[in-house]
Short mmCIF file of C-alpha atoms and ligand atoms in Angstrom, two decimals:
data_model
loop_
_atom_site.label_atom_id
_atom_site.label_comp_id
_atom_site.label_asym_id
_atom_site.label_seq_id
_atom_site.Cartn_x
_atom_site.Cartn_y
_atom_site.Cartn_z
CA MET T 1 118.73 167.02 177.14
CA THR T 2 120.11 169.22 174.36
CA SER T 3 119.97 166.41 171.78
CA ASN T 4 116.33 165.77 172.71
CA ILE T 5 115.34 169.41 172.28
CA ILE T 6 117.21 169.68 168.99
CA ALA T 7 115.41 166.57 167.73
CA LYS T 8 112.08 168.08 168.90
CA ILE T 9 112.81 171.37 167.09
CA LYS T 10 113.78 169.46 163.94
CA ALA T 11 110.48 167.53 163.97
CA LEU T 12 108.41 170.65 164.69
CA LYS T 13 110.22 172.60 161.97
CA ALA T 14 109.07 170.02 159.41
CA ASP T 15 105.47 170.10 160.57
CA TRP T 16 105.22 173.88 161.12
CA PRO T 17 107.12 175.65 158.31
CA GLY T 18 105.39 178.97 159.15
CA ASN T 19 107.05 179.16 162.57
CA ILE T 20 109.87 181.60 161.82
CA ALA T 21 111.96 180.92 164.95
CA LEU T 22 111.98 177.18 164.35
CA ALA T 23 112.72 177.71 160.65
CA CYS T 24 115.72 179.94 161.54
CA PHE T 25 117.08 177.69 164.31
CA ASP T 26 120.47 176.33 163.20
CA PRO T 27 121.74 173.32 165.21
CA ASP T 28 125.29 173.92 164.02
CA TYR T 29 125.21 177.54 165.36
CA PHE T 30 123.55 176.30 168.55
CA ALA T 31 126.38 173.76 169.05
CA THR T 32 128.95 176.61 169.17
CA LEU T 33 127.23 178.25 172.18
CA SER T 34 128.22 177.90 175.83
CA GLU T 35 125.84 175.95 178.10
CA ASN T 36 124.59 179.25 179.52
CA HIS T 37 123.94 180.73 176.11
CA LYS T 38 122.26 177.50 174.93
CA ALA T 39 119.85 177.79 177.86
CA ARG T 40 119.20 181.47 177.14
CA LEU T 41 118.49 180.87 173.46
CA LEU T 42 116.16 177.94 174.17
CA LYS T 43 114.26 180.18 176.59
CA CYS T 44 113.77 182.71 173.75
CA LEU T 45 112.34 179.90 171.58
CA ASN T 46 110.21 178.25 174.26
CA SER T 47 106.98 179.98 173.23
CA GLY T 48 107.39 178.78 169.62
CA ILE T 49 108.32 175.24 170.74
CA GLU T 50 105.31 174.97 173.04
CA ASN T 51 103.07 176.73 170.48
CA PRO T 52 104.29 175.52 167.09
CA ASP T 53 101.41 177.39 165.41
CA SER T 54 103.26 180.64 166.26
CA GLU T 55 104.03 182.96 163.39
CA MET T 56 107.17 184.49 165.00
CA GLY T 57 107.84 181.76 167.62
CA CYS T 58 110.33 183.61 169.84
CA TYR T 59 110.74 186.50 172.26
CA ALA T 60 113.92 188.18 173.54
CA CYS T 61 114.32 187.73 177.32
CA GLN T 62 117.30 190.03 177.97
CA PRO T 63 117.88 193.46 176.34
CA SER T 64 121.17 192.12 174.91
CA ASP T 65 119.65 188.98 173.34
CA TYR T 66 119.37 190.50 169.84
CA ASP T 67 123.09 191.27 169.88
CA ASP T 68 124.24 188.18 171.87
CA PHE T 69 122.41 185.87 169.46
CA LYS T 70 122.76 187.96 166.31
CA PRO T 71 123.30 184.97 163.92
CA PHE T 72 119.85 183.72 164.95
CA PHE T 73 117.89 186.95 165.38
CA SER T 74 119.26 188.55 162.19
CA LYS T 75 117.74 185.64 160.24
CA VAL T 76 114.43 185.91 162.16
CA LEU T 77 114.23 189.66 161.55
CA ALA T 78 115.08 189.37 157.86
CA ARG T 79 112.43 186.70 157.30
CA TYR T 80 109.58 188.34 159.27
CA HIS T 81 110.20 191.95 158.26
CA LYS T 82 111.32 191.02 154.72
CA VAL T 83 114.50 193.08 154.92
CA PRO T 84 118.11 192.13 154.14
CA GLU T 85 120.07 190.51 156.99
CA GLY T 86 122.26 193.00 158.86
CA VAL T 87 120.35 196.13 157.78
CA ARG T 88 120.46 198.93 160.38
CA HIS T 89 117.22 200.46 161.69
CA VAL T 90 116.72 204.27 161.85
CA ASN T 91 114.15 206.02 164.05
CA ASP T 92 112.47 209.28 162.95
CA TRP T 93 109.22 210.87 164.15
CA ASN T 94 109.41 213.76 161.69
CA LEU T 95 106.66 213.61 159.05
CA LYS T 96 108.39 216.25 156.90
CA GLY T 97 109.83 214.68 153.77
CA VAL T 98 107.96 211.38 154.12
CA ALA T 99 106.98 210.15 150.63
CA GLY T 100 103.32 210.13 149.57
CA LEU T 101 102.02 212.69 152.10
CA PRO T 102 99.23 215.10 151.08
CA ALA T 103 100.68 218.49 149.99
CA ASP T 104 99.74 220.10 153.31
CA GLY T 105 100.99 217.11 155.32
CA VAL T 106 97.58 216.61 156.96
CA LEU T 107 96.52 212.96 157.17
CA ASP T 108 92.78 213.67 157.32
CA LEU T 109 90.52 210.62 157.04
CA ALA T 110 87.61 212.97 156.16
CA ARG T 111 89.33 213.57 152.81
CA LEU T 112 88.88 209.84 152.18
CA GLY T 113 85.15 210.17 152.80
CA LEU T 114 85.41 208.70 156.30
CA PRO T 115 83.70 209.91 159.50
CA ALA T 116 85.45 210.34 162.83
CA LEU T 117 87.02 206.99 163.74
CA SER T 118 88.93 205.64 166.71
CA MET T 119 92.64 206.27 166.12
CA ARG T 120 95.41 204.83 168.28
CA VAL T 121 99.21 204.96 168.15
CA ARG T 122 101.41 203.08 170.60
CA THR T 123 105.09 202.48 171.10
CA GLY T 124 106.82 199.94 173.37
CA ARG T 125 109.84 200.57 175.58
CA ASN T 126 111.88 198.46 178.04
CA LEU T 127 114.06 199.79 180.85
CA ARG T 128 117.61 198.76 180.11
CA ASP T 129 118.49 197.91 183.72
CA PHE T 130 115.86 195.18 184.02
CA PRO T 131 115.53 191.77 182.33
CA LEU T 132 112.86 191.76 179.60
CA PRO T 133 109.43 190.54 180.81
CA GLY T 134 110.16 186.93 179.86
CA SER T 135 112.94 186.69 182.44
CA MET T 136 111.74 188.97 185.21
CA THR T 137 111.22 187.70 188.76
CA ARG T 138 108.16 188.81 190.73
CA GLU T 139 110.44 191.18 192.63
CA ASP T 140 111.67 192.66 189.34
CA ARG T 141 108.06 193.26 188.27
CA ILE T 142 107.14 194.93 191.54
CA HIS T 143 110.30 197.03 191.51
CA LEU T 144 109.66 198.20 187.96
CA GLU T 145 106.06 199.12 188.81
CA GLN T 146 107.22 201.15 191.85
CA LYS T 147 109.84 202.92 189.70
CA MET T 148 107.13 203.81 187.15
CA MET T 149 104.70 204.98 189.90
CA ALA T 150 107.35 207.52 190.95
CA ALA T 151 107.64 208.65 187.31
CA PHE T 152 103.84 208.96 187.08
CA ASP T 153 103.85 211.41 190.01
CA LYS T 154 105.65 213.81 187.64
CA LEU T 155 103.00 213.30 184.91
CA ILE T 156 100.17 213.77 187.43
CA ALA T 157 101.49 217.24 188.11
CA MET T 158 101.22 218.23 184.40
CA PRO T 159 97.86 219.59 183.14
CA GLU T 160 97.95 217.89 179.71
CA TYR T 161 99.11 214.52 181.02
CA GLY T 162 97.71 214.48 184.57
CA GLY T 163 95.64 211.47 185.54
CA ARG T 164 95.97 208.43 187.78
CA TYR T 165 97.58 205.00 187.95
CA TYR T 166 95.47 201.81 188.22
CA SER T 167 97.46 198.89 189.64
CA LEU T 168 96.60 195.20 189.40
CA THR T 169 99.15 194.31 192.08
CA PRO T 170 97.44 192.98 195.24
CA GLY T 171 98.06 195.38 198.11
CA ASN T 172 99.29 198.25 195.91
CA PRO T 173 97.83 201.56 197.16
CA CYS T 174 96.48 202.17 193.59
CA SER T 175 95.04 198.66 193.21
CA ILE T 176 91.62 198.23 191.59
CA ASP T 177 88.96 195.52 191.84
CA ASP T 178 87.97 193.14 189.04
CA THR T 179 84.93 195.25 188.09
CA LYS T 180 87.04 198.35 187.46
CA TYR T 181 89.63 196.22 185.62
CA ARG T 182 87.04 194.81 183.26
CA GLU T 183 85.57 198.29 182.71
CA LEU T 184 89.01 199.59 181.65
CA VAL T 185 89.58 196.60 179.35
CA ASP T 186 86.18 197.14 177.73
CA GLU T 187 87.13 200.77 177.16
CA HIS T 188 90.27 199.48 175.31
CA ILE T 189 92.38 201.29 177.89
CA MET T 190 93.75 198.39 179.97
CA PHE T 191 95.32 195.27 178.52
CA LYS T 192 93.71 191.84 178.60
CA ASN T 193 94.45 189.13 181.18
CA MET T 194 97.87 187.83 180.13
CA ASP T 195 97.21 184.46 181.76
CA ASN T 196 94.83 183.79 178.85
CA ASP T 197 97.62 184.20 176.24
CA ARG T 198 99.38 180.86 175.75
CA TYR T 199 102.20 182.46 173.75
CA LEU T 200 103.02 184.97 176.49
CA THR T 201 102.63 182.27 179.16
CA ALA T 202 105.11 179.90 177.47
CA ALA T 203 107.52 182.83 177.02
CA GLY T 204 107.46 183.62 180.76
CA ILE T 205 106.12 187.08 179.93
CA ALA T 206 102.77 186.42 181.67
CA ALA T 207 104.45 184.98 184.78
CA ASP T 208 103.42 186.32 188.24
CA TRP T 209 100.16 187.75 186.79
CA PRO T 210 98.86 190.23 187.94
CA HIS T 211 101.83 191.34 190.07
CA GLY T 212 103.67 194.42 188.75
CA ARG T 213 100.96 195.16 186.16
CA GLY T 214 98.88 198.29 185.74
CA CYS T 215 97.97 201.24 183.59
CA TYR T 216 98.44 204.99 183.87
CA VAL T 217 95.49 206.95 182.37
CA SER T 218 95.37 210.72 181.71
CA ALA T 219 92.31 212.66 182.89
CA ASP T 220 90.97 212.95 179.33
CA ARG T 221 91.68 209.17 178.79
CA GLY T 222 93.58 209.98 175.61
CA PHE T 223 97.02 209.09 176.96
CA THR T 224 97.82 205.79 178.71
CA ILE T 225 100.90 203.86 179.71
CA TRP T 226 100.68 200.11 180.21
CA VAL T 227 103.06 198.72 182.82
CA GLY T 228 104.19 195.08 182.69
CA GLU T 229 102.50 193.75 179.57
CA GLU T 230 104.50 192.25 176.71
CA ASP T 231 107.04 195.04 177.11
CA HIS T 232 107.83 196.92 180.31
CA LEU T 233 105.93 199.90 178.93
CA ARG T 234 103.44 200.55 176.16
CA ILE T 235 102.97 204.32 175.69
CA ILE T 236 99.68 204.97 173.96
CA CYS T 237 97.62 207.83 172.60
CA MET T 238 94.09 207.21 171.42
CA GLN T 239 91.29 209.49 170.30
CA ARG T 240 88.22 209.67 168.09
CA GLY T 241 88.66 211.92 165.07
CA THR T 242 89.82 212.09 161.46
CA ILE T 243 93.27 213.68 161.64
CA LEU T 244 95.97 211.05 162.26
CA ASN T 245 98.55 213.80 162.83
CA GLU T 246 96.81 214.78 166.07
CA VAL T 247 97.13 211.39 167.78
CA PHE T 248 100.64 210.83 166.36
CA ASP T 249 101.88 214.26 167.45
CA ARG T 250 100.38 213.84 170.93
CA LEU T 251 102.21 210.54 171.36
CA LYS T 252 105.45 212.13 170.12
CA SER T 253 105.12 214.92 172.72
CA ALA T 254 103.96 212.58 175.50
CA PHE T 255 106.80 210.16 174.86
CA ALA T 256 109.31 213.00 175.00
CA VAL T 257 107.99 213.88 178.48
CA VAL T 258 108.23 210.23 179.64
CA GLU T 259 111.73 209.85 178.14
CA GLY T 260 112.74 213.00 180.03
CA VAL T 261 111.84 211.60 183.44
CA GLU T 262 115.04 211.22 185.45
CA GLY T 263 116.07 207.61 186.00
CA LEU T 264 114.16 206.16 183.03
CA GLU T 265 116.82 204.69 180.69
CA PHE T 266 115.38 202.69 177.82
CA ALA T 267 116.99 199.76 175.98
CA TYR T 268 118.16 200.61 172.45
CA SER T 269 120.41 198.77 170.00
CA VAL T 270 122.63 200.63 167.50
CA ASP T 271 121.57 198.10 164.87
CA TYR T 272 117.99 197.37 165.84
CA GLY T 273 116.67 200.59 167.39
CA VAL T 274 114.05 200.20 170.13
CA VAL T 275 114.54 196.85 171.91
CA THR T 276 111.27 194.97 172.44
CA SER T 277 110.29 191.52 173.72
CA CYS T 278 108.86 190.38 170.41
CA PRO T 279 110.98 190.74 167.25
CA THR T 280 107.79 191.79 165.42
CA ASN T 281 107.90 195.07 167.38
CA LEU T 282 111.64 195.72 167.21
CA GLY T 283 112.88 199.03 165.81
CA THR T 284 109.99 201.38 166.50
CA GLY T 285 107.82 199.34 168.86
CA MET T 286 105.04 201.20 167.09
CA ARG T 287 101.59 200.14 166.04
CA ALA T 288 99.36 202.83 164.49
CA SER T 289 95.77 201.69 164.05
CA VAL T 290 92.28 202.81 163.11
CA HIS T 291 89.05 201.01 163.89
CA ILE T 292 87.12 201.21 160.62
CA PRO T 293 83.75 199.69 159.68
CA LEU T 294 84.04 197.54 156.52
CA PRO T 295 80.51 196.07 156.34
CA ASN T 296 80.84 195.06 152.65
CA LEU T 297 84.26 193.35 152.94
CA THR T 298 83.10 191.55 156.10
CA ALA T 299 79.59 190.76 154.83
CA ASP T 300 80.31 187.02 155.37
CA GLY T 301 80.88 187.71 159.06
CA THR T 302 84.64 187.14 158.83
CA ASP T 303 87.72 189.23 158.11
CA SER T 304 88.93 186.84 155.36
CA ARG T 305 88.29 189.19 152.45
CA ALA T 306 89.69 192.18 154.32
CA VAL T 307 92.81 190.18 155.29
CA ALA T 308 93.34 189.04 151.66
CA LEU T 309 93.12 192.65 150.42
CA ALA T 310 95.05 194.20 153.34
CA ARG T 311 98.09 191.87 153.35
CA PRO T 312 99.44 192.96 149.93
CA LEU T 313 98.94 196.54 151.10
CA GLY T 314 101.24 195.85 154.11
CA LEU T 315 98.34 196.08 156.54
CA SER T 316 97.36 193.82 159.46
CA VAL T 317 93.68 193.22 160.20
CA ARG T 318 92.72 192.42 163.78
CA GLY T 319 89.58 192.26 165.87
CA VAL T 320 88.14 195.16 167.84
CA GLY T 321 89.63 193.75 171.07
CA GLY T 322 93.11 193.66 169.60
CA GLU T 323 95.21 190.59 168.81
CA HIS T 324 93.40 187.24 168.72
CA THR T 325 89.91 188.82 169.03
CA PRO T 326 86.87 188.81 166.65
CA ILE T 327 85.80 191.63 164.34
CA GLY T 328 82.95 193.90 165.44
CA ALA T 329 79.33 192.91 164.84
CA ASP T 330 79.01 195.91 162.50
CA GLY T 331 82.05 194.81 160.49
CA THR T 332 84.46 197.10 162.33
CA VAL T 333 88.07 195.91 162.11
CA ASP T 334 91.36 197.14 163.52
CA ILE T 335 93.66 198.14 160.64
CA SER T 336 97.38 198.85 161.16
CA PRO T 337 100.58 198.70 159.08
CA SER T 338 102.40 195.41 159.63
CA ALA T 339 105.86 196.99 159.38
CA ARG T 340 107.54 198.17 162.57
CA PHE T 341 111.23 197.52 161.81
CA CYS T 342 113.37 199.26 159.18
CA ILE T 343 110.65 201.84 158.79
CA THR T 344 110.47 205.14 160.69
CA GLU T 345 107.70 206.15 163.08
CA ALA T 346 106.61 208.88 160.59
CA GLU T 347 106.54 206.40 157.72
CA ILE T 348 104.30 204.07 159.76
CA VAL T 349 101.59 206.67 160.31
CA ALA T 350 101.82 207.74 156.62
CA ALA T 351 101.49 204.07 155.60
CA LEU T 352 98.38 203.77 157.77
CA TYR T 353 96.81 206.71 155.94
CA ARG T 354 97.67 205.36 152.49
CA GLY T 355 96.50 201.84 153.50
CA ILE T 356 93.15 203.11 154.77
CA ALA T 357 92.64 205.02 151.48
CA LEU T 358 93.24 201.84 149.43
CA LEU T 359 91.09 199.64 151.68
CA LYS T 360 88.24 202.19 151.68
CA ALA T 361 88.35 202.16 147.86
CA GLU T 362 87.96 198.35 147.90
CA GLU T 363 85.06 198.65 150.37
CA ASP T 364 83.36 201.23 148.10
CA LYS T 365 83.88 199.02 145.03
CA CYS T 366 81.66 196.41 146.72
CA ASN T 367 78.90 199.05 146.88
CA LEU T 368 79.18 199.60 143.13
CA THR T 369 79.41 195.94 142.13
CA GLY T 370 77.03 194.62 144.84
P1 ADP I 1 98.67 196.39 170.64
O1 ADP I 1 97.74 196.92 169.60
O2 ADP I 1 99.28 197.48 171.49
O3 ADP I 1 99.64 195.40 170.12
P2 ADP I 1 96.45 194.79 171.41
O4 ADP I 1 96.39 194.29 170.05
O5 ADP I 1 96.33 193.83 172.56
O6 ADP I 1 97.76 195.62 171.69
O7 ADP I 1 95.29 195.92 171.57
C1 ADP I 1 95.24 196.54 172.80
C2 ADP I 1 93.93 197.21 173.00
O8 ADP I 1 93.93 198.39 172.16
C3 ADP I 1 92.74 196.35 172.58
O9 ADP I 1 91.71 196.55 173.51
C4 ADP I 1 92.34 196.95 171.26
O10 ADP I 1 90.97 196.84 171.05
C5 ADP I 1 92.71 198.40 171.46
N1 ADP I 1 92.91 199.12 170.19
C6 ADP I 1 93.86 198.93 169.26
N2 ADP I 1 93.70 199.84 168.27
C7 ADP I 1 92.62 200.62 168.61
C8 ADP I 1 91.94 201.73 168.00
N3 ADP I 1 92.33 202.23 166.82
N4 ADP I 1 90.87 202.25 168.64
C9 ADP I 1 90.46 201.74 169.84
N5 ADP I 1 91.05 200.72 170.46
C10 ADP I 1 92.12 200.15 169.84
N1 DAR I 2 101.64 184.60 168.77
C1 DAR I 2 103.00 185.13 168.73
C2 DAR I 2 102.96 186.67 168.67
C3 DAR I 2 103.56 187.39 167.56
C4 DAR I 2 103.15 188.84 167.36
N2 DAR I 2 102.28 189.44 168.41
C5 DAR I 2 102.79 190.01 169.51
N3 DAR I 2 104.05 190.21 169.71
N4 DAR I 2 101.93 190.47 170.41
C6 DAR I 2 103.65 184.48 167.51
O1 DAR I 2 104.85 184.23 167.53
O2 DAR I 2 102.91 184.23 166.56
#
């Protein structure tokens, strides 16, 4: 069986050079592993084997995978994040001292000539006493949801974070019907049906859908916590406005409250920082994004020009429904820094501000040149 899978990986590697996991798979290293570790590593690569068009092509399935398979993951991380192998990640939410900030430290989009826009910052976390989503059983998923529902009771009692939990688990006392689910997805509050994501399905991350899945939402709908998506938790703040500091600082405060809930112990690595399912999120687990209309750069109805301009600026361009979705009819796109590893949380939000300024200048140039 092993020789067959190695031959399959070798063939796929030749046909799909952009698949980082396949490119970094070393048969000689693989041969040194025990049968148990061979099976564990192949499970990490299954999504990229079944979906050779993957960019990353692998997910961690146990919190210790990044350390247990360091010769493999250190190559994957270096190639995707474009950092030296073996570099150590540092976390820091403090904006003070971050290079390139305005003198007063205020990241105000209005200063760039922009109106109030939808701003969102999220970070992922996984509880260290559970397998990562790719290896959870249905019982694990239900147990994790119940543990989080007890934690949410503490948030519900707090004026600035109080709200309610919406569960997708059949029979859960907080369960919602499909109409409410779709309403929350359309509001960009709840995550999309994971059964429709072939990468997450092949990774085992979408297994048992929708059991153990749900979303906590604060009363003002500006603070949400996803339960059971690609990571155990996605902790999110989102608001319409122009000052990025506000949404970033609210997430920083809200996360500190969540982290302080007794019994919630998150998975961290001394080398890699926050442990996440996907290596693209490792380190900070943070995506900071703005939905910005770029009608000139998307005048051809696609994001091609925006992507070509954004990539050298270290920015990702996605659709208004998030990953793998189309841009808005009015040319609105989701812009976020691509870097999440070997960059601090504060540097990410500063990079978003700088990136938006540069992209806005390119959009305005189209107005001048027609
Ligand atoms: P993530 O961004 O956490 O990796 P997705 O790409 O699946 O997850 O996006 C999750 C949801 O968040 C989607 O509905 C997407 O439209 C929404 N979203 C992302 N950024 C923003 C934003 N700046 N404003 C409003 N909604 C956003
Ligand atoms: N399609 C997968 C996802 C990579 C990044 N997106 C995440 N983690 N949601 C790939 O390997 O390309």
